[in-house]
mmCIF file of C-alpha atoms in Angstrom:
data_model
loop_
_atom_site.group_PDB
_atom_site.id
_atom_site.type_symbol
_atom_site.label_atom_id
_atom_site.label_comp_id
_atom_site.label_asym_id
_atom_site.label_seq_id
_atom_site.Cartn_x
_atom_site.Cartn_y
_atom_site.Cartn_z
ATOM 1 C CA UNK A 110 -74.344 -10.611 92.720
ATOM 2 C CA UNK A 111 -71.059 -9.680 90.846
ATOM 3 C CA UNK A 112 -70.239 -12.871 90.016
ATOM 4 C CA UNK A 113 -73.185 -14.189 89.177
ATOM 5 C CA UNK A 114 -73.600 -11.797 86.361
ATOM 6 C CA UNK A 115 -69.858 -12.674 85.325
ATOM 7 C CA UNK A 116 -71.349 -16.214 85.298
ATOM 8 C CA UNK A 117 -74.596 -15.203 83.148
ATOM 9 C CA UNK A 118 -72.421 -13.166 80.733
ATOM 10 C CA UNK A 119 -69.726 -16.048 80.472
ATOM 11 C CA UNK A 120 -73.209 -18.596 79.668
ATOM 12 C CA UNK A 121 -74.326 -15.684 77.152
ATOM 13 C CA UNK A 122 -70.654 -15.579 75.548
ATOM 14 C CA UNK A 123 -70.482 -19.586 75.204
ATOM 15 C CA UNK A 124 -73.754 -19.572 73.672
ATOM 16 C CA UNK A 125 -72.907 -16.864 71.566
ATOM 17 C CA UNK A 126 -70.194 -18.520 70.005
ATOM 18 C CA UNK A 127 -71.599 -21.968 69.938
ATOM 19 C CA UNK A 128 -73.870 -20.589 68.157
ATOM 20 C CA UNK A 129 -72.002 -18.667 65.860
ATOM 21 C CA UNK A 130 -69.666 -22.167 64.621
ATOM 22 C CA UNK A 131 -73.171 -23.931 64.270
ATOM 23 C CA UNK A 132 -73.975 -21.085 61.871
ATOM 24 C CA UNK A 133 -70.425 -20.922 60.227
ATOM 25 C CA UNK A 134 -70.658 -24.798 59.604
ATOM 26 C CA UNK A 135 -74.043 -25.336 58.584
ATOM 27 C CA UNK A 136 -73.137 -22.717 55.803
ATOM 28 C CA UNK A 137 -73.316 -24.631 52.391
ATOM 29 C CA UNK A 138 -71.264 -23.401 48.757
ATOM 30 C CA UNK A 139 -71.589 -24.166 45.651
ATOM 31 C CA UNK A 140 -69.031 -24.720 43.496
ATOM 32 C CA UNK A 141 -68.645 -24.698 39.803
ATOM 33 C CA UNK A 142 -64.862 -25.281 38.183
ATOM 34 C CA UNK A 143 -64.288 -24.751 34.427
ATOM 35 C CA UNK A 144 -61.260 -26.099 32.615
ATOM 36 C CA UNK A 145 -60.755 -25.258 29.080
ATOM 37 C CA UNK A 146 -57.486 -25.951 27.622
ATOM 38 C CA UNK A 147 -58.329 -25.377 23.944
ATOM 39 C CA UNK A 148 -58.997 -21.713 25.514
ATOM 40 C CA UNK A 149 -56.729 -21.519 28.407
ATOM 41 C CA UNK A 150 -59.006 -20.792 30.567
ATOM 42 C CA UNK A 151 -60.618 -21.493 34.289
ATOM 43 C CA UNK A 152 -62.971 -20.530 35.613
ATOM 44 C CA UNK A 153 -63.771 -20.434 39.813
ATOM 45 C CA UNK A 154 -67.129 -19.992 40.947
ATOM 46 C CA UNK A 155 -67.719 -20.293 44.783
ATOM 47 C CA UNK A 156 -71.294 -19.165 45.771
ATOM 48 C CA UNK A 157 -72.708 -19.829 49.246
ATOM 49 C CA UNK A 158 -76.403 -21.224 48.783
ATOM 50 C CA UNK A 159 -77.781 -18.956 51.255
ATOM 51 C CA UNK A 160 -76.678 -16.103 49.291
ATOM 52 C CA UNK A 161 -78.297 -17.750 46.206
ATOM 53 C CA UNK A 162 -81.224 -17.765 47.742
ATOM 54 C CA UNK A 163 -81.784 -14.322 48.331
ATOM 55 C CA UNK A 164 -80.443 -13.587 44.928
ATOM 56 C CA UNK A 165 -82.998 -16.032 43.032
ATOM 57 C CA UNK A 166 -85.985 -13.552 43.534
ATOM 58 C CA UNK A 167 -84.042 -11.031 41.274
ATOM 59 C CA UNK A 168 -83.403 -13.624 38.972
ATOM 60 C CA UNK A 169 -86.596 -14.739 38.700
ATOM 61 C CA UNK A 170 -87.692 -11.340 38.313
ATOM 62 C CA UNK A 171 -85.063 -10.873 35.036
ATOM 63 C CA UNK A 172 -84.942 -14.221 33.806
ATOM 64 C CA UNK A 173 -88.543 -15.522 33.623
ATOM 65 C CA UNK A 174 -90.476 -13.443 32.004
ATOM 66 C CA UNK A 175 -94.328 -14.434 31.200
ATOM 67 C CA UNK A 176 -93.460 -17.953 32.683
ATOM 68 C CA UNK A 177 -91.093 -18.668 30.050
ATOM 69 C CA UNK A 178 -87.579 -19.860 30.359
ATOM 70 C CA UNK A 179 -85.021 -19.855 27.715
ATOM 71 C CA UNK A 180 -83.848 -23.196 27.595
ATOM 72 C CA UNK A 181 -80.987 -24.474 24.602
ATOM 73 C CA UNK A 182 -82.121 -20.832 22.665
ATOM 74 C CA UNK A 183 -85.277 -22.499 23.320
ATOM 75 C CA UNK A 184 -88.406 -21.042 24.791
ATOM 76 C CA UNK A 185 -90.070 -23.472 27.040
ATOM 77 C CA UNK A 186 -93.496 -22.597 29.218
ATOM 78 C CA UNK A 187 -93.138 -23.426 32.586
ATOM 79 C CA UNK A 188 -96.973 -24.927 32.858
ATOM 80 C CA UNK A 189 -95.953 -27.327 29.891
ATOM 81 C CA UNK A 190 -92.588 -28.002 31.932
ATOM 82 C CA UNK A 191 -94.810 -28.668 34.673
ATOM 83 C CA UNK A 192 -97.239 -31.176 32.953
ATOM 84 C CA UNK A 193 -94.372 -32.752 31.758
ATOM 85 C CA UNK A 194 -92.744 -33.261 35.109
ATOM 86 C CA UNK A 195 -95.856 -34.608 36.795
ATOM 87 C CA UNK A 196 -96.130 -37.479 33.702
ATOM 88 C CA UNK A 197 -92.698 -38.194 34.286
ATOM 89 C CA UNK A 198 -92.811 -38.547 38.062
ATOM 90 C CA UNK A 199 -96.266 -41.138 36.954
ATOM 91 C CA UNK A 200 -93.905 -43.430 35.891
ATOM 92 C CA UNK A 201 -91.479 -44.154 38.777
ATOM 93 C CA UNK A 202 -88.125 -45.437 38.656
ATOM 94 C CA UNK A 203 -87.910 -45.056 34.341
ATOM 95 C CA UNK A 204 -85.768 -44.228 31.329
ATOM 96 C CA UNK A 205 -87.448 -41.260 29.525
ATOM 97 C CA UNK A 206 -84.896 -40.863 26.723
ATOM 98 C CA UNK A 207 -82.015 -43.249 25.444
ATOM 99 C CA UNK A 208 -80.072 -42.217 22.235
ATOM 100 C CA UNK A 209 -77.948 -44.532 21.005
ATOM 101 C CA UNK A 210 -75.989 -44.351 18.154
ATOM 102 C CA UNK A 211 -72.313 -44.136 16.988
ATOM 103 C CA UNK A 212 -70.043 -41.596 19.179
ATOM 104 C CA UNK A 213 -72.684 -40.595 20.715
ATOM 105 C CA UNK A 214 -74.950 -42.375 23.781
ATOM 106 C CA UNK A 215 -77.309 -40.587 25.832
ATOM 107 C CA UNK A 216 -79.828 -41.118 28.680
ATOM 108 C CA UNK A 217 -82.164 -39.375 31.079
ATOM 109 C CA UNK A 218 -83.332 -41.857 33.351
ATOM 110 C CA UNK A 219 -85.125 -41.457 36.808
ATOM 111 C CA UNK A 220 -83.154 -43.776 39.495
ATOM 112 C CA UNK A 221 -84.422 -43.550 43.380
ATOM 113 C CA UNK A 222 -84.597 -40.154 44.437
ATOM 114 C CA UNK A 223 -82.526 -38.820 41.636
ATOM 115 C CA UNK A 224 -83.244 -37.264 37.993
ATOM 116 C CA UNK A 225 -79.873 -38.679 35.966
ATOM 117 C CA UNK A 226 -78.481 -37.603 32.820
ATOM 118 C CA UNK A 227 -75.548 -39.598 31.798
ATOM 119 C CA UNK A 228 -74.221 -39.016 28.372
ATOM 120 C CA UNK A 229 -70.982 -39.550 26.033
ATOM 121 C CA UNK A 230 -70.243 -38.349 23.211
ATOM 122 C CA UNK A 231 -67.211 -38.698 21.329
ATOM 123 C CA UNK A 232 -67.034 -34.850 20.591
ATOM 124 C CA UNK A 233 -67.756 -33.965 23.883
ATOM 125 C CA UNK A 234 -67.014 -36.857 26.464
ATOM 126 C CA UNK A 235 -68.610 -37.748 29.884
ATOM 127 C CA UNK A 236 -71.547 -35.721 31.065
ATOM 128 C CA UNK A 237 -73.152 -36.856 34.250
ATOM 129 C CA UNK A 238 -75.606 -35.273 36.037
ATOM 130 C CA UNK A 239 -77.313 -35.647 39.116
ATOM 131 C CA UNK A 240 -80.379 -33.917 40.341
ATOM 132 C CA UNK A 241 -82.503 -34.687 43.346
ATOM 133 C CA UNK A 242 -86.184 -35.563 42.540
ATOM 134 C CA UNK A 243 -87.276 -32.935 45.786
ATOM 135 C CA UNK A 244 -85.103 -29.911 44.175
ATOM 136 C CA UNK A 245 -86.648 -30.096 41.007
ATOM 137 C CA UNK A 246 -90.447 -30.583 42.452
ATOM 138 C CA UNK A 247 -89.745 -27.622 44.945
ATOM 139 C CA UNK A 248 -88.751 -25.630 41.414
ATOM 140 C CA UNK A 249 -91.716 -26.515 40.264
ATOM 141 C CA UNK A 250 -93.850 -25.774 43.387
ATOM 142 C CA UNK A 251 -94.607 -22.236 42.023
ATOM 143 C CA UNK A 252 -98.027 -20.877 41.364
ATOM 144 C CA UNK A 253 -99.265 -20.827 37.911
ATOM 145 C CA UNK A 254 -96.217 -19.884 35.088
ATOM 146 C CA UNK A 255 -93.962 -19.420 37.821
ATOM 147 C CA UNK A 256 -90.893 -21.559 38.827
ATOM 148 C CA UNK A 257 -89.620 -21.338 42.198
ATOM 149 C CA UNK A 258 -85.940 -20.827 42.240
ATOM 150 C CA UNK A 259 -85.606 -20.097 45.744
ATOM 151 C CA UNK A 260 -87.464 -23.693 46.747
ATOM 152 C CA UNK A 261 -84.966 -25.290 44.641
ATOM 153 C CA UNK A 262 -82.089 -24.378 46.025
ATOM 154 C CA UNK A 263 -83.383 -25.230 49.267
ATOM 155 C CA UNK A 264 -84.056 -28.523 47.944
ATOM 156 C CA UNK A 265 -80.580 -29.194 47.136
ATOM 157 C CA UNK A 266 -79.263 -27.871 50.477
ATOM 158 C CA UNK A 267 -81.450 -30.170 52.462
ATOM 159 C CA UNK A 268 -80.936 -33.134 50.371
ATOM 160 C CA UNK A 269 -77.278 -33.880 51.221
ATOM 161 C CA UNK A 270 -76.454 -34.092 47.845
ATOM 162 C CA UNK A 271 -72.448 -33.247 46.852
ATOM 163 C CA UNK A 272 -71.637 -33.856 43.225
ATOM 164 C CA UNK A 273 -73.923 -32.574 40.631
ATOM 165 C CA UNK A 274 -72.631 -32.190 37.871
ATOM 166 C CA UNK A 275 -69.114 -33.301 35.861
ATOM 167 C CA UNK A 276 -68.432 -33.151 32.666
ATOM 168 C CA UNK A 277 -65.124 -34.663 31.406
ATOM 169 C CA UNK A 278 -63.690 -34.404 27.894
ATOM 170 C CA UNK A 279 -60.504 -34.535 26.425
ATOM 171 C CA UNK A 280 -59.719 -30.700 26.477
ATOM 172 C CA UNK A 281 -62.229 -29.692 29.000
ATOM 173 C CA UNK A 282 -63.225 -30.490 32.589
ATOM 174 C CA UNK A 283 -67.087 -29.269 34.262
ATOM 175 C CA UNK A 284 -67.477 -29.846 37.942
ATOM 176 C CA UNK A 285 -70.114 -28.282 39.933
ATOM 177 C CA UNK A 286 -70.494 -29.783 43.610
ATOM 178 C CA UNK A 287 -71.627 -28.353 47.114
ATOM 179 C CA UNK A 288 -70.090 -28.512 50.249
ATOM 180 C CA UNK A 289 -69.202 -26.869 53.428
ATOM 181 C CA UNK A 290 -65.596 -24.777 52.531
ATOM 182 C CA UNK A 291 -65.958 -21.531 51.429
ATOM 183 C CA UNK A 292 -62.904 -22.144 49.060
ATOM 184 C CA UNK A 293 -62.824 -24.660 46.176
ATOM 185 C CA UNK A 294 -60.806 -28.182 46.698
ATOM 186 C CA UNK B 4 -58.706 38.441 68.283
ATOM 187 C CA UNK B 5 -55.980 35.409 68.362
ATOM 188 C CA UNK B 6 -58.628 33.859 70.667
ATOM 189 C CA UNK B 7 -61.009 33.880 67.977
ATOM 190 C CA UNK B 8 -58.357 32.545 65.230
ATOM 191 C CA UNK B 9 -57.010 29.549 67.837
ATOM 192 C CA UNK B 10 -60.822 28.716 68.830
ATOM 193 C CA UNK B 11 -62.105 28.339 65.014
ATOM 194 C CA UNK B 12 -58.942 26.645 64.434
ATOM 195 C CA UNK B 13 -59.923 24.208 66.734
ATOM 196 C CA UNK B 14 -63.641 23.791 65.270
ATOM 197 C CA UNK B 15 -62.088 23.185 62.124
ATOM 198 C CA UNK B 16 -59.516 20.648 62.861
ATOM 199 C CA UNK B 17 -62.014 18.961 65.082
ATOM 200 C CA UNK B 18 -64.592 19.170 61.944
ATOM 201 C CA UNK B 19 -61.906 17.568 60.027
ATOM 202 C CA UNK B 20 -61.132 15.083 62.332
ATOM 203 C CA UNK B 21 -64.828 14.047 62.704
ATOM 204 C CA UNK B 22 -65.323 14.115 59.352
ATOM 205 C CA UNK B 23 -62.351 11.550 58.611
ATOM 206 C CA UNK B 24 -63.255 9.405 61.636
ATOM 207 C CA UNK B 25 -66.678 8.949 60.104
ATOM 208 C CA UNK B 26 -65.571 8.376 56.804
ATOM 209 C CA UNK B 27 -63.461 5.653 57.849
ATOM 210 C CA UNK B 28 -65.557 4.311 59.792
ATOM 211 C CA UNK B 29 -68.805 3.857 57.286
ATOM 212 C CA UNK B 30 -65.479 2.867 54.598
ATOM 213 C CA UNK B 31 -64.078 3.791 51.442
ATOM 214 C CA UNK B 32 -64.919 3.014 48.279
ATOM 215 C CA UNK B 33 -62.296 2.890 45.446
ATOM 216 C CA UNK B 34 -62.360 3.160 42.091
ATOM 217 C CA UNK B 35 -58.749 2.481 39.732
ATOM 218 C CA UNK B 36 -58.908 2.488 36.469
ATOM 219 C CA UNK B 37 -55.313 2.181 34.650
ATOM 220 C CA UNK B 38 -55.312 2.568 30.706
ATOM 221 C CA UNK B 39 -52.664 1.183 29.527
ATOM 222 C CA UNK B 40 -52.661 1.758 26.036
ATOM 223 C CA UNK B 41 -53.064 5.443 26.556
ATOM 224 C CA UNK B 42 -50.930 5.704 29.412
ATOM 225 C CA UNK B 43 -53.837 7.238 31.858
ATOM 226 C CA UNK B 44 -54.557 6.513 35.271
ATOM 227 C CA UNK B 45 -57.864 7.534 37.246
ATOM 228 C CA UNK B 46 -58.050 6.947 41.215
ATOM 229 C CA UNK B 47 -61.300 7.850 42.987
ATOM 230 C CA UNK B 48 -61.514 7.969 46.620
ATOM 231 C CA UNK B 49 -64.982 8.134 47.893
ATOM 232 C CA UNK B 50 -65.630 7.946 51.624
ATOM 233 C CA UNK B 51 -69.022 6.263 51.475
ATOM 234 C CA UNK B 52 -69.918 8.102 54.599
ATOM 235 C CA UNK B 53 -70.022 11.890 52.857
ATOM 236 C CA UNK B 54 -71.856 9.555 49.838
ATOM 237 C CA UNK B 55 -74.972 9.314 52.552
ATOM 238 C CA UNK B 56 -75.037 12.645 53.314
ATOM 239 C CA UNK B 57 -74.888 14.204 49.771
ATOM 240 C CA UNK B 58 -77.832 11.795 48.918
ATOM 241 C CA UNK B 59 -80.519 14.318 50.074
ATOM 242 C CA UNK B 60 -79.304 16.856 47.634
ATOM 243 C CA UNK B 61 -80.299 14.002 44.451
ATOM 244 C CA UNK B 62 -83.288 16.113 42.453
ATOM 245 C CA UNK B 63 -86.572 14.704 42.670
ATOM 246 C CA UNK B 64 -86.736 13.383 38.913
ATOM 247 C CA UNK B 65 -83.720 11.687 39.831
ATOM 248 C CA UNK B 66 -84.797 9.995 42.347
ATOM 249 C CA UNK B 67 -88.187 8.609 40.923
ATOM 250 C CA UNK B 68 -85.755 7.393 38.183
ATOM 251 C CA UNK B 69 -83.720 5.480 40.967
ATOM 252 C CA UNK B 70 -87.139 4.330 42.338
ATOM 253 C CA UNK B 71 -87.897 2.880 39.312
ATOM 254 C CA UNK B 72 -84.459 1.157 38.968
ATOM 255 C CA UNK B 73 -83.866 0.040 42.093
ATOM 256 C CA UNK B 74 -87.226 0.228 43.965
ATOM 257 C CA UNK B 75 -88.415 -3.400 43.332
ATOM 258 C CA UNK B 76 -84.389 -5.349 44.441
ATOM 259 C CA UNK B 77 -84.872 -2.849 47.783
ATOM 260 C CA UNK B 78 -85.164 -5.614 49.876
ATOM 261 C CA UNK B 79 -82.843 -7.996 47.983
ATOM 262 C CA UNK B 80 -79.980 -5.594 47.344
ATOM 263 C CA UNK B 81 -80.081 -4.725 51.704
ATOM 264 C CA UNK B 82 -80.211 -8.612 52.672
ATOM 265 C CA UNK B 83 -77.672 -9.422 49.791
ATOM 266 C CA UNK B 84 -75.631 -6.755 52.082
ATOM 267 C CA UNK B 85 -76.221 -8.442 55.245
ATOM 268 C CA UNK B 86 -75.581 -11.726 54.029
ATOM 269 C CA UNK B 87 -72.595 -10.954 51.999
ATOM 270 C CA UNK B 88 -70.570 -8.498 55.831
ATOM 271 C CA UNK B 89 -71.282 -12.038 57.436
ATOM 272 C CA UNK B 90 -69.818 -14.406 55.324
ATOM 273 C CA UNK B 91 -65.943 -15.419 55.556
ATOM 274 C CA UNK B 92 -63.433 -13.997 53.019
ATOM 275 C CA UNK B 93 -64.021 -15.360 49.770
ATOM 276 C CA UNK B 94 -63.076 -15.625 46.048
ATOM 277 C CA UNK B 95 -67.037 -15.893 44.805
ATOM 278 C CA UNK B 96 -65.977 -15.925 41.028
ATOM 279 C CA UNK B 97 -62.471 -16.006 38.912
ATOM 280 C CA UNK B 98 -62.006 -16.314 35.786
ATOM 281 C CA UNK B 99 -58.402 -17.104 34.170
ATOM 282 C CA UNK B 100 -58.295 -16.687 30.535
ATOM 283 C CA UNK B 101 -55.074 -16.504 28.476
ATOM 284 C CA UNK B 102 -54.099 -13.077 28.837
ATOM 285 C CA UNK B 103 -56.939 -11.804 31.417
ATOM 286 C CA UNK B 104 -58.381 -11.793 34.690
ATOM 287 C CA UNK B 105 -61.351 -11.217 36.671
ATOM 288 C CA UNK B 106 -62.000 -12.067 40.009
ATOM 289 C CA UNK B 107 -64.722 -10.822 42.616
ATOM 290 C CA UNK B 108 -63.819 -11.553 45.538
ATOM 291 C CA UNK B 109 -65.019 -10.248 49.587
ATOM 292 C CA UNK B 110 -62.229 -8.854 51.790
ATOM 293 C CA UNK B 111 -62.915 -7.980 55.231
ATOM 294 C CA UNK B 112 -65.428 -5.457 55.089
ATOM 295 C CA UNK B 113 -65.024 -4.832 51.445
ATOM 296 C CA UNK B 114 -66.470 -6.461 48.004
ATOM 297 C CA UNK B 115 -63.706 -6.224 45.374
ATOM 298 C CA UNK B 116 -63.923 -6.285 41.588
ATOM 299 C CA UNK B 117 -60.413 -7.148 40.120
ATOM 300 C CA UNK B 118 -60.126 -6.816 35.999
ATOM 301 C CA UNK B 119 -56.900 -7.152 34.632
ATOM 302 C CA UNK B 120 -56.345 -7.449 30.447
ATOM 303 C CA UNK B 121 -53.634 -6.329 28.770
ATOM 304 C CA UNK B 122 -55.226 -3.208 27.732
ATOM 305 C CA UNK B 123 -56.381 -1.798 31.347
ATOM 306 C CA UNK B 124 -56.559 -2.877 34.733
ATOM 307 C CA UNK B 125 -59.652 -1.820 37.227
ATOM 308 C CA UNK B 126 -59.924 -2.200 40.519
ATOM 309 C CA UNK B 127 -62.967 -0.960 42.168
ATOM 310 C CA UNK B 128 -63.584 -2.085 45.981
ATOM 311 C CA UNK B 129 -66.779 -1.228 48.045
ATOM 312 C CA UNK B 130 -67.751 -1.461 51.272
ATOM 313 C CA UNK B 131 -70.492 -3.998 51.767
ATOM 314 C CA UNK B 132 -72.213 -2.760 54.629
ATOM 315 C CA UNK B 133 -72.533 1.073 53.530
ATOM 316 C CA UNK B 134 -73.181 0.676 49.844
ATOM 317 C CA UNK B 135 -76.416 -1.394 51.292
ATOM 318 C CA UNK B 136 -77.509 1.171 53.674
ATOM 319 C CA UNK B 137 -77.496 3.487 50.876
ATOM 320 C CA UNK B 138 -79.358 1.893 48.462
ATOM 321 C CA UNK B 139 -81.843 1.303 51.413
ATOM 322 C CA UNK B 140 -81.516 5.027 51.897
ATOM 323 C CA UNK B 141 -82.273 5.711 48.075
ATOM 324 C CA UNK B 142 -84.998 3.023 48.129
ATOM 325 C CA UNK B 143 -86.691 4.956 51.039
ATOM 326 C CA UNK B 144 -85.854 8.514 49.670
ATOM 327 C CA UNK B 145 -87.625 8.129 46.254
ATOM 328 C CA UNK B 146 -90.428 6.052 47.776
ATOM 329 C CA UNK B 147 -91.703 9.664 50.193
ATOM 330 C CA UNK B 148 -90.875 11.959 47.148
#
């Protein structure tokens, strides 16, 4: 009887930890690395999504007020964001804005699963970003004039998606990726 | 009479020791603030623990303020807690600038702020798991008064 129960505790303590590493290495972080050298500054942000997610209801809470959301000093409603979305999405695989003109060459383009912004300017220097069509219709999932952080995030976990955004320029450097370290490469 | 003196002796000194067992054992919360530019230093121990138990002397207008405050990020500040005690120890955010530096970080049981500029430095570390009871423990408090 003795040893059985050593058995059925040394099962339990396996399981226990095999759980526990599945756990440990299914946890996801975002990362977001500033470089300024005109400033001298860096900045290190290393956020695990799971703790974003139960953060974004407070956020939401603060940030969107009314369903609107400040975006460029700009206030934008979330229903029109949401009409505008669902026209977009219409059109499949398409180039919604293209700017070209000298220094300066911008474009927001849908491509597969993926919401793209790709721009240069001359000022600034490469921006690309890279957002996956899911995350941003899971931020839109909310009810009325409400966007839904939370589902977002989510999103982005489950879509396998790394890099997200860089943004290279002579004096400056933007990365923000996810993966599975809990400290910045 | 020297029985009396050596057995409330003993009450006291095992008081004490009780006392500091718990407080170490719910943590320690620190607060160091160095002014540099005036030359002044402020330290501030605070055993979370004794924190808990002086809660249920806060004044009821107080406390409605709290509820008003806090009441609504109840939930979110305790799972931010629980989340936060299991995660591996972490820089979350650090910032470098020319001549300062902030970083939050997670150490063992403990979420640290770290400020340095050339005018002050704080320090202020606090431990995760019974600065979220507590604010569950406010939450809960205001909510019956």
């Amino acid at each position: 009887m003795a040893m059985k129960n050593r058995i059925s505790l040394l099962v339990f303590a396996v399981m226990a930890m095999f759980a526990l590493s599945v756990q440990a290495a299914s946890k996801e972080w975002l990362h977001i690395h500033v470089d300024d050298k005109n400033k001298e500054e860096k900045v290190r942000v290393n956020i695990p999504l799971s703790l974003m997610e139960t953060m974004l209801p407070m956020i939401e809470d603060e940030a969107i007020k009314d369903g609107n959301i400040e975006l460029n000093d700009r206030n934008v409603k979330i229903s029109e964001l949401k009409k505008m979305w669902k026209s977009f999405k219409d059109e499949g695989d398409a180039e919604f804005l293209s700017v070209e003109k000298k220094g300066e060459n911008v474009r927001v383009f849908t491509s597969g699963n993926f919401l793209m912004v790709q721009s240069y300017k001359t000022t600034e220097g490469n921006v690309n970003i890279k957002i996956p069509l899911a995350a941003v219709d899971a931020m839109l999932s909310g009810s009325g004039n409400e966007l839904n952080l939370a589902a977002g995030v989510k999103a982005l976990k489950d879509s396998g998606v790394r890099e997200l955004i860089t943004v290279e320029a002579d004096n400056s450097k933007v990365l923000v990726w996810i993966d599975d370290r809990n400290i910045a490469k | 009479m020297l029985k009396i003196i050596a057995i409330t002796l003993t009450g006291v000194m095992v008081l004490i020791c009780m006392m500091t067992f718990y407080a170490f054992q719910t943590g320690i919360a620190v607060i160091n603030v160095n002014d540099k530019v005036h030359s002044k230093r402020v330290f501030v121990p605070v055993p979370v623990g004794l924190m808990n138990l002086g809660l249920s002397m806060i004044p009821g207008e107080m406390l409605s303020q709290v509820n008003q405050e806090l009441g609504p990020h109840r939930k979110v500040v305790q799972s931010l807690a629980n989340e936060l005690e299991n995660m591996p120890d972490t820089d979350f955010v650090e910032v470098q600038g020319k001549d300062q530096h902030v970083l939050i970080s997670k150490n063992g049981r403990n979420l640290i702020i770290d400020v340095q500029t050339p005018e002050e430095t704080v320090y202020i570390s606090v431990p995760i798991r019974a600065t979220g009871n507590i604010v569950s423990k406010l939450a809960s408090m205001s909510d019956r008064n």
